[in-house]
Short mmCIF file of C-alpha atoms in Angstrom, two decimals:
data_model
loop_
_atom_site.label_atom_id
_atom_site.label_comp_id
_atom_site.label_asym_id
_atom_site.label_seq_id
_atom_site.Cartn_x
_atom_site.Cartn_y
_atom_site.Cartn_z
CA MET A 228 72.41 -27.34 4.59
CA LYS A 229 71.07 -23.90 3.88
CA ALA A 230 68.00 -23.12 5.92
CA THR A 231 64.99 -21.76 4.07
CA LEU A 232 62.07 -19.87 5.50
CA PRO A 233 58.65 -21.48 5.02
CA ARG A 234 56.56 -19.80 2.38
CA PRO A 235 53.17 -18.48 3.43
CA SER A 236 50.36 -20.69 2.18
CA HIS A 237 48.12 -19.34 -0.55
CA SER A 238 45.03 -20.06 1.56
CA ALA A 239 46.25 -18.07 4.55
CA GLN A 240 46.75 -14.84 2.64
CA PRO A 241 43.19 -14.52 1.24
CA THR A 242 41.82 -15.44 4.66
CA GLY A 243 43.70 -12.57 6.27
CA LEU A 244 42.71 -10.17 3.52
CA THR A 245 39.09 -11.30 3.71
CA GLN A 246 39.01 -10.93 7.47
CA GLY A 247 40.52 -7.48 7.23
CA PHE A 248 38.04 -6.48 4.55
CA TRP A 249 35.02 -7.54 6.61
CA GLU A 250 36.38 -5.86 9.72
CA SER A 251 36.84 -2.65 7.75
CA PHE A 252 33.38 -3.09 6.23
CA ARG A 253 31.84 -3.14 9.68
CA GLN A 254 33.82 -0.20 11.01
CA PRO A 255 31.99 3.17 11.11
CA HIS A 256 33.17 5.93 8.77
CA GLN A 257 32.23 9.59 8.72
CA VAL A 258 30.08 10.45 5.69
CA LEU A 259 28.55 13.93 5.50
CA GLY A 260 28.83 14.22 9.24
CA LEU A 261 27.15 10.85 9.86
CA SER A 262 28.82 7.72 11.24
CA VAL A 263 27.89 4.82 8.92
CA THR A 264 29.29 1.37 8.14
CA GLY A 265 29.53 -0.46 4.83
CA GLN A 266 27.03 -2.97 6.23
CA GLN A 267 24.48 -0.24 6.76
CA VAL A 268 25.03 1.21 3.27
CA VAL A 269 24.40 -2.18 1.63
CA PHE A 270 21.31 -2.77 3.79
CA VAL A 271 19.80 0.60 2.88
CA ALA A 272 20.62 0.09 -0.82
CA PHE A 273 18.86 -3.28 -0.85
CA LEU A 274 15.92 -1.84 1.10
CA LEU A 275 15.52 1.05 -1.35
CA PHE A 276 15.61 -1.39 -4.27
CA CYS A 277 12.75 -3.33 -2.64
CA LEU A 278 10.64 -0.16 -2.93
CA THR A 279 11.13 0.05 -6.71
CA PRO A 280 8.87 -1.52 -9.37
CA TRP A 281 11.66 -3.98 -10.27
CA ALA A 282 11.43 -5.73 -6.90
CA SER A 283 8.96 -8.56 -6.28
CA PRO A 284 8.36 -10.56 -3.07
CA PRO A 285 10.67 -13.43 -4.17
CA VAL A 286 13.39 -10.96 -5.19
CA ALA A 287 13.10 -9.14 -1.85
CA LEU A 288 13.41 -12.40 0.07
CA ALA A 289 16.43 -13.38 -2.05
CA LEU A 290 18.12 -10.03 -1.36
CA GLY A 291 17.52 -10.51 2.36
CA LEU A 292 19.03 -14.00 2.24
CA VAL A 293 22.07 -12.73 0.31
CA LEU A 294 22.55 -9.97 2.89
CA ALA A 295 22.26 -12.41 5.81
CA GLN A 296 24.75 -14.88 4.34
CA THR A 297 27.37 -12.25 3.35
CA VAL A 298 27.70 -8.89 5.10
CA GLY A 299 25.04 -9.61 7.72
CA ASN A 300 22.08 -7.58 8.92
CA PRO A 301 23.25 -4.50 10.89
CA PHE A 302 19.73 -3.79 12.13
CA THR A 303 18.69 -7.23 13.39
CA THR A 304 16.90 -5.96 16.49
CA GLN A 305 14.97 -3.30 14.58
CA THR A 306 13.92 -5.53 11.67
CA ARG A 307 12.83 -8.29 14.03
CA ALA A 308 10.62 -5.84 15.90
CA LEU A 309 9.18 -4.33 12.71
CA THR A 310 8.49 -7.53 10.77
CA ALA A 311 5.33 -8.70 12.55
CA LYS A 312 3.72 -5.24 12.65
CA LEU A 313 4.58 -4.45 9.04
CA LEU A 314 3.10 -7.76 7.91
CA GLN A 315 -0.10 -7.14 9.85
CA TYR A 316 -0.57 -3.61 8.48
CA SER A 317 0.19 -4.84 4.96
CA VAL A 318 -2.42 -7.59 5.22
CA ILE A 319 -4.99 -5.09 6.48
CA GLY A 320 -4.17 -2.80 3.55
CA LEU A 321 -4.72 -5.67 1.11
CA GLY A 322 -8.31 -5.71 2.33
CA PHE A 323 -8.90 -2.62 0.18
CA GLY A 324 -8.41 -4.86 -2.85
CA MET A 325 -10.95 -7.45 -1.72
CA ASN A 326 -14.67 -7.83 -2.28
CA ALA A 327 -16.66 -9.30 0.61
CA HIS A 328 -18.91 -11.40 -1.65
CA ALA A 329 -15.95 -12.97 -3.45
CA ALA A 330 -14.20 -13.52 -0.12
CA VAL A 331 -17.20 -15.38 1.31
CA GLN A 332 -17.24 -17.61 -1.77
CA ALA A 333 -13.50 -18.32 -1.44
CA GLY A 334 -13.90 -18.96 2.28
CA ARG A 335 -16.66 -21.48 1.71
CA GLN A 336 -14.58 -23.24 -0.89
CA GLY A 337 -11.56 -23.40 1.36
CA ILE A 338 -13.14 -24.40 4.68
CA LEU A 339 -13.25 -28.13 3.99
CA PHE A 340 -9.64 -28.08 2.79
CA THR A 341 -8.72 -26.13 5.92
CA VAL A 342 -10.36 -28.47 8.44
CA ALA A 343 -9.06 -31.63 6.76
CA SER A 344 -5.50 -30.32 6.30
CA ILE A 345 -5.15 -28.93 9.83
CA THR A 346 -6.42 -32.13 11.44
CA GLY A 347 -4.34 -34.36 9.18
CA THR A 348 -1.16 -32.33 9.67
CA LEU A 349 -1.42 -32.34 13.48
CA VAL A 350 -2.02 -36.11 13.58
CA LEU A 351 0.77 -36.85 11.10
CA GLY A 352 3.11 -34.52 12.98
CA TYR A 353 2.46 -36.36 16.26
CA VAL A 354 3.18 -39.75 14.67
CA ALA A 355 6.24 -38.57 12.72
CA GLY A 356 7.64 -36.76 15.76
CA ARG A 357 7.51 -39.94 17.82
CA TRP A 358 9.14 -41.86 14.97
CA LEU A 359 11.96 -39.30 14.81
CA LYS A 360 12.18 -39.28 18.64
CA LEU A 361 11.76 -35.52 18.78
CA GLY A 362 10.58 -33.70 21.90
CA ARG A 363 6.83 -33.21 22.20
CA HIS A 364 7.08 -29.42 22.32
CA VAL A 365 9.23 -29.07 19.17
CA THR A 366 7.03 -31.60 17.34
CA HIS A 367 3.83 -29.78 18.25
CA LEU A 368 5.24 -26.34 17.40
CA ILE A 369 6.41 -27.43 13.94
CA SER A 370 3.10 -29.24 13.34
CA CYS A 371 1.07 -26.17 14.32
CA GLY A 372 3.26 -23.92 12.19
CA THR A 373 2.76 -26.19 9.19
CA ALA A 374 -0.94 -26.74 9.79
CA ILE A 375 -2.09 -23.17 10.40
CA CYS A 376 0.04 -20.14 9.64
CA GLY A 377 3.72 -20.60 10.29
CA GLY A 378 5.43 -18.22 12.68
CA SER A 379 2.17 -16.69 13.91
CA ALA A 380 0.88 -20.08 15.06
CA ILE A 381 4.19 -20.94 16.72
CA ALA A 382 4.23 -17.57 18.49
CA ALA A 383 0.68 -18.17 19.75
CA VAL A 384 1.08 -21.81 20.79
CA GLY A 385 4.59 -21.44 22.29
CA PRO A 386 3.50 -19.56 25.45
CA VAL A 387 0.61 -22.01 25.91
CA LEU A 388 3.12 -24.88 25.91
CA ARG A 389 5.51 -22.82 28.03
CA ALA A 390 8.09 -23.80 25.41
CA LYS A 391 11.76 -23.00 25.94
CA GLU A 392 13.52 -20.35 23.86
CA GLU A 393 15.58 -22.94 21.96
CA GLU A 394 12.44 -24.96 21.13
CA LEU A 395 10.78 -21.86 19.71
CA SER A 396 13.93 -20.98 17.74
CA VAL A 397 14.18 -24.44 16.18
CA ALA A 398 10.50 -24.46 15.18
CA LEU A 399 10.61 -20.92 13.77
CA GLY A 400 13.86 -21.62 11.92
CA THR A 401 12.40 -24.75 10.30
CA VAL A 402 9.25 -22.97 9.18
CA PHE A 403 11.04 -19.88 7.86
CA ILE A 404 13.49 -21.93 5.80
CA LEU A 405 10.63 -23.87 4.17
CA ASN A 406 8.72 -20.62 3.67
CA ALA A 407 11.64 -19.25 1.68
CA LEU A 408 11.77 -22.38 -0.48
CA ALA A 409 8.02 -22.27 -1.08
CA LEU A 410 8.04 -18.64 -2.15
CA PHE A 411 10.54 -19.45 -4.91
CA ALA A 412 9.16 -22.86 -5.89
CA PHE A 413 5.37 -22.47 -5.94
CA PRO A 414 4.82 -19.88 -8.72
CA PRO A 415 6.94 -21.80 -11.32
CA LEU A 416 5.25 -25.06 -10.28
CA GLY A 417 1.83 -23.45 -10.64
CA HIS A 418 2.63 -22.31 -14.18
CA TYR A 419 4.15 -25.69 -15.05
CA LEU A 420 0.99 -27.47 -13.85
CA HIS A 421 -1.25 -24.87 -15.60
CA LEU A 422 -3.12 -24.10 -12.37
CA THR A 423 -5.87 -21.52 -12.61
CA GLN A 424 -5.72 -18.40 -10.45
CA ASN A 425 -8.32 -19.91 -8.12
CA GLN A 426 -6.52 -23.24 -7.85
CA PHE A 427 -3.15 -21.65 -7.17
CA GLY A 428 -4.60 -19.30 -4.54
CA LEU A 429 -6.14 -22.24 -2.68
CA TRP A 430 -2.97 -24.29 -2.94
CA CYS A 431 -0.84 -21.44 -1.55
CA ALA A 432 -3.19 -20.85 1.36
CA ILE A 433 -3.14 -24.52 2.37
CA ALA A 434 0.39 -25.67 1.54
CA ILE A 435 2.59 -22.65 2.45
CA HIS A 436 3.12 -22.00 6.13
CA ASP A 437 3.45 -18.28 6.78
CA THR A 438 1.01 -15.57 5.69
CA SER A 439 3.86 -13.45 4.28
CA SER A 440 5.03 -16.20 1.91
CA VAL A 441 1.45 -17.14 0.97
CA VAL A 442 0.66 -13.58 -0.04
CA GLY A 443 4.05 -13.15 -1.71
CA ALA A 444 3.73 -16.30 -3.84
CA ALA A 445 0.11 -15.53 -4.76
CA ALA A 446 0.96 -11.91 -5.66
CA ALA A 447 3.63 -13.22 -8.03
CA TYR A 448 1.01 -15.45 -9.70
CA GLY A 449 -1.81 -12.94 -10.19
CA ASP A 450 -4.37 -10.64 -8.56
CA GLN A 451 -7.16 -13.24 -8.39
CA ALA A 452 -4.80 -15.78 -6.84
CA LEU A 453 -3.81 -13.10 -4.31
CA GLN A 454 -7.43 -12.47 -3.31
CA VAL A 455 -8.24 -16.16 -2.90
CA ALA A 456 -5.00 -16.96 -1.06
CA THR A 457 -5.28 -14.03 1.36
CA THR A 458 -8.90 -14.74 2.25
CA VAL A 459 -8.46 -18.48 2.76
CA LYS A 460 -5.18 -18.07 4.66
CA LEU A 461 -6.61 -15.52 7.08
CA ALA A 462 -9.66 -17.71 7.67
CA ARG A 463 -7.19 -20.51 8.34
CA ALA A 464 -5.26 -18.31 10.77
CA LEU A 465 -8.34 -18.02 12.99
CA TRP A 466 -7.80 -21.68 13.85
CA ILE A 467 -4.95 -20.48 16.05
CA ILE A 468 -7.53 -19.91 18.80
CA PRO A 469 -9.13 -23.41 19.00
CA VAL A 470 -5.78 -25.14 18.40
CA ALA A 471 -4.11 -23.12 21.18
CA LEU A 472 -6.98 -23.96 23.56
CA GLY A 473 -6.77 -27.62 22.53
CA THR A 474 -3.02 -27.49 23.17
CA ALA A 475 -3.60 -26.26 26.72
CA LEU A 476 -5.92 -29.21 27.35
CA ALA A 477 -3.73 -31.83 25.65
CA PHE A 478 -0.58 -30.73 27.48
CA LYS A 479 -2.51 -30.10 30.73
CA GLN A 480 -1.45 -26.48 30.99
CA LYS A 481 -3.37 -24.16 33.29
CA ASP A 482 -3.65 -20.38 33.58
CA VAL A 483 -2.39 -19.70 30.06
CA LYS A 484 -3.29 -16.85 27.71
CA VAL A 485 -4.09 -17.39 24.04
CA LYS A 486 -2.76 -14.77 21.63
CA ILE A 487 -5.63 -13.72 19.33
CA PRO A 488 -4.72 -12.48 15.82
CA TYR A 489 -6.70 -9.24 15.98
CA PHE A 490 -5.25 -7.94 12.69
CA ILE A 491 -7.53 -10.40 10.88
CA LEU A 492 -10.52 -8.43 12.21
CA GLY A 493 -8.91 -5.31 10.73
CA PHE A 494 -8.63 -7.03 7.36
CA ILE A 495 -12.31 -8.04 7.48
CA GLY A 496 -13.37 -4.53 8.49
CA VAL A 497 -11.41 -2.89 5.67
CA MET A 498 -12.77 -5.40 3.17
CA LEU A 499 -16.34 -4.62 4.24
CA LEU A 500 -15.69 -0.88 3.93
CA ASN A 501 -14.23 -1.37 0.46
CA THR A 502 -17.30 -3.39 -0.60
CA TYR A 503 -20.06 -1.23 0.86
CA VAL A 504 -18.60 2.30 0.90
CA PRO A 505 -18.02 3.23 -2.78
CA ALA A 506 -16.35 6.54 -1.90
CA LEU A 507 -13.36 4.67 -0.45
CA GLN A 508 -12.74 2.79 -3.69
CA VAL A 509 -11.06 5.86 -5.19
CA ALA A 510 -8.13 5.54 -2.78
CA ALA A 511 -8.21 1.72 -2.67
CA PRO A 512 -5.66 1.06 -5.49
CA THR A 513 -3.10 3.34 -3.81
CA VAL A 514 -3.55 1.66 -0.43
CA VAL A 515 -3.25 -1.80 -2.01
CA GLN A 516 -0.05 -0.76 -3.77
CA LEU A 517 1.40 0.51 -0.49
CA ALA A 518 0.36 -2.75 1.19
CA LYS A 519 2.18 -4.76 -1.49
CA LEU A 520 5.29 -2.64 -0.94
CA GLY A 521 4.98 -3.30 2.78
CA LEU A 522 4.77 -7.02 2.11
CA THR A 523 7.86 -6.87 -0.12
CA VAL A 524 9.83 -5.08 2.61
CA THR A 525 8.56 -7.62 5.17
CA LEU A 526 9.97 -10.48 3.12
CA PHE A 527 13.28 -8.64 2.79
CA PHE A 528 13.41 -8.33 6.60
CA ILE A 529 12.56 -12.03 7.01
CA GLY A 530 15.33 -13.05 4.58
CA ALA A 531 17.81 -10.77 6.34
CA GLY A 532 17.06 -12.56 9.60
CA LEU A 533 17.90 -16.04 8.27
CA SER A 534 21.62 -16.07 9.01
CA GLY A 535 23.79 -19.11 8.51
CA LYS A 536 23.90 -19.54 12.29
CA ALA A 537 20.10 -19.59 12.47
CA ILE A 538 19.89 -22.18 9.69
CA LYS A 539 22.50 -24.45 11.30
CA ALA A 540 20.70 -24.23 14.66
CA VAL A 541 17.67 -26.04 13.25
CA GLY A 542 19.37 -29.44 13.17
CA PRO A 543 18.48 -32.44 10.98
CA LYS A 544 15.57 -34.07 12.81
CA PRO A 545 13.29 -31.01 13.16
CA PHE A 546 14.05 -30.12 9.54
CA VAL A 547 13.16 -33.67 8.41
CA LEU A 548 9.86 -33.38 10.27
CA GLY A 549 9.14 -30.01 8.69
CA VAL A 550 9.96 -31.24 5.18
CA LEU A 551 7.89 -34.40 5.64
CA LEU A 552 4.80 -32.50 6.81
CA TRP A 553 5.22 -29.85 4.12
CA ALA A 554 5.63 -32.46 1.36
CA VAL A 555 2.55 -34.41 2.43
CA ILE A 556 0.28 -31.38 2.78
CA SER A 557 1.54 -29.88 -0.50
CA VAL A 558 1.05 -33.02 -2.59
CA ALA A 559 -2.23 -34.07 -0.95
CA SER A 560 -3.82 -30.61 -1.21
CA LEU A 561 -2.66 -30.21 -4.82
CA TYR A 562 -4.21 -33.56 -5.76
CA VAL A 563 -7.54 -32.69 -4.12
CA ILE A 564 -7.58 -29.21 -5.70
CA LEU A 565 -6.89 -30.59 -9.17
CA GLN A 566 -9.71 -33.11 -8.74
CA ALA A 567 -12.31 -30.90 -7.06
CA VAL A 568 -11.76 -27.27 -8.12
#
């Protein structure tokens, strides 16, 4: 019998070509005397697009997610270090678009929602965590992130709990994934339900975890929604302090330091200046526009950090807890807002 050589499979050839392509894409090449990779070129192109008028917060987040799931983020360390600071400076800049009198009114309106939702979320999280047989630390971190302000709350409460690195990663991953979903889902839902600017701003501030996604979703809905959402969310973020102190008592932790969100004081100071110093109002629109650009870039960085590996690391049980808490707080707060506002 005549021997025949085995034919190469069709699936093996594209795999080799694909692997070779990505390896070449990540290799540095000399361009105008600079050593750059294809990864870096794509990253910079996406980043520059985020600075154009065609980019919105949801689009920026989507571009970041596409980058993370395909070519990868070549500047992971740098973007991770910049994200928190850029968000804080952007929020402070948004204060130039706020009026103190309107902010006080929005804060009064949102305080009852805030107290009820934070308390309810922490209690429900404790019960659901025990039902899912999750560790106490992961349960409490996800509950705090959902109840107050996402990653900022987790970053503040984590050291108080003396949480392990993997516990923090799971909690942050859960919250960031749901943040991304909320940023895309909330504006269309708001329009479908015919929510007013005030109603949508309140709903965002209560039902979306992280400040970046709250501001991004509200900015996509309208300027009034943005003002209400930012004010109520930042007032909500101040609850990091009592919740962190309560955490230290509940978990019997001693000699711990609570991370105070000082950037909120900057936002309040800028808002007061904008209200009572008319001369500053000439430059206010420019500063607000720069702050919105900063927020858009922040969301691009956040999306670029959500790699497939980070998403898989979350696991089913923490994600189920996060979705359950998010669904309850979203539906309950929407019902109350529709009835009372």
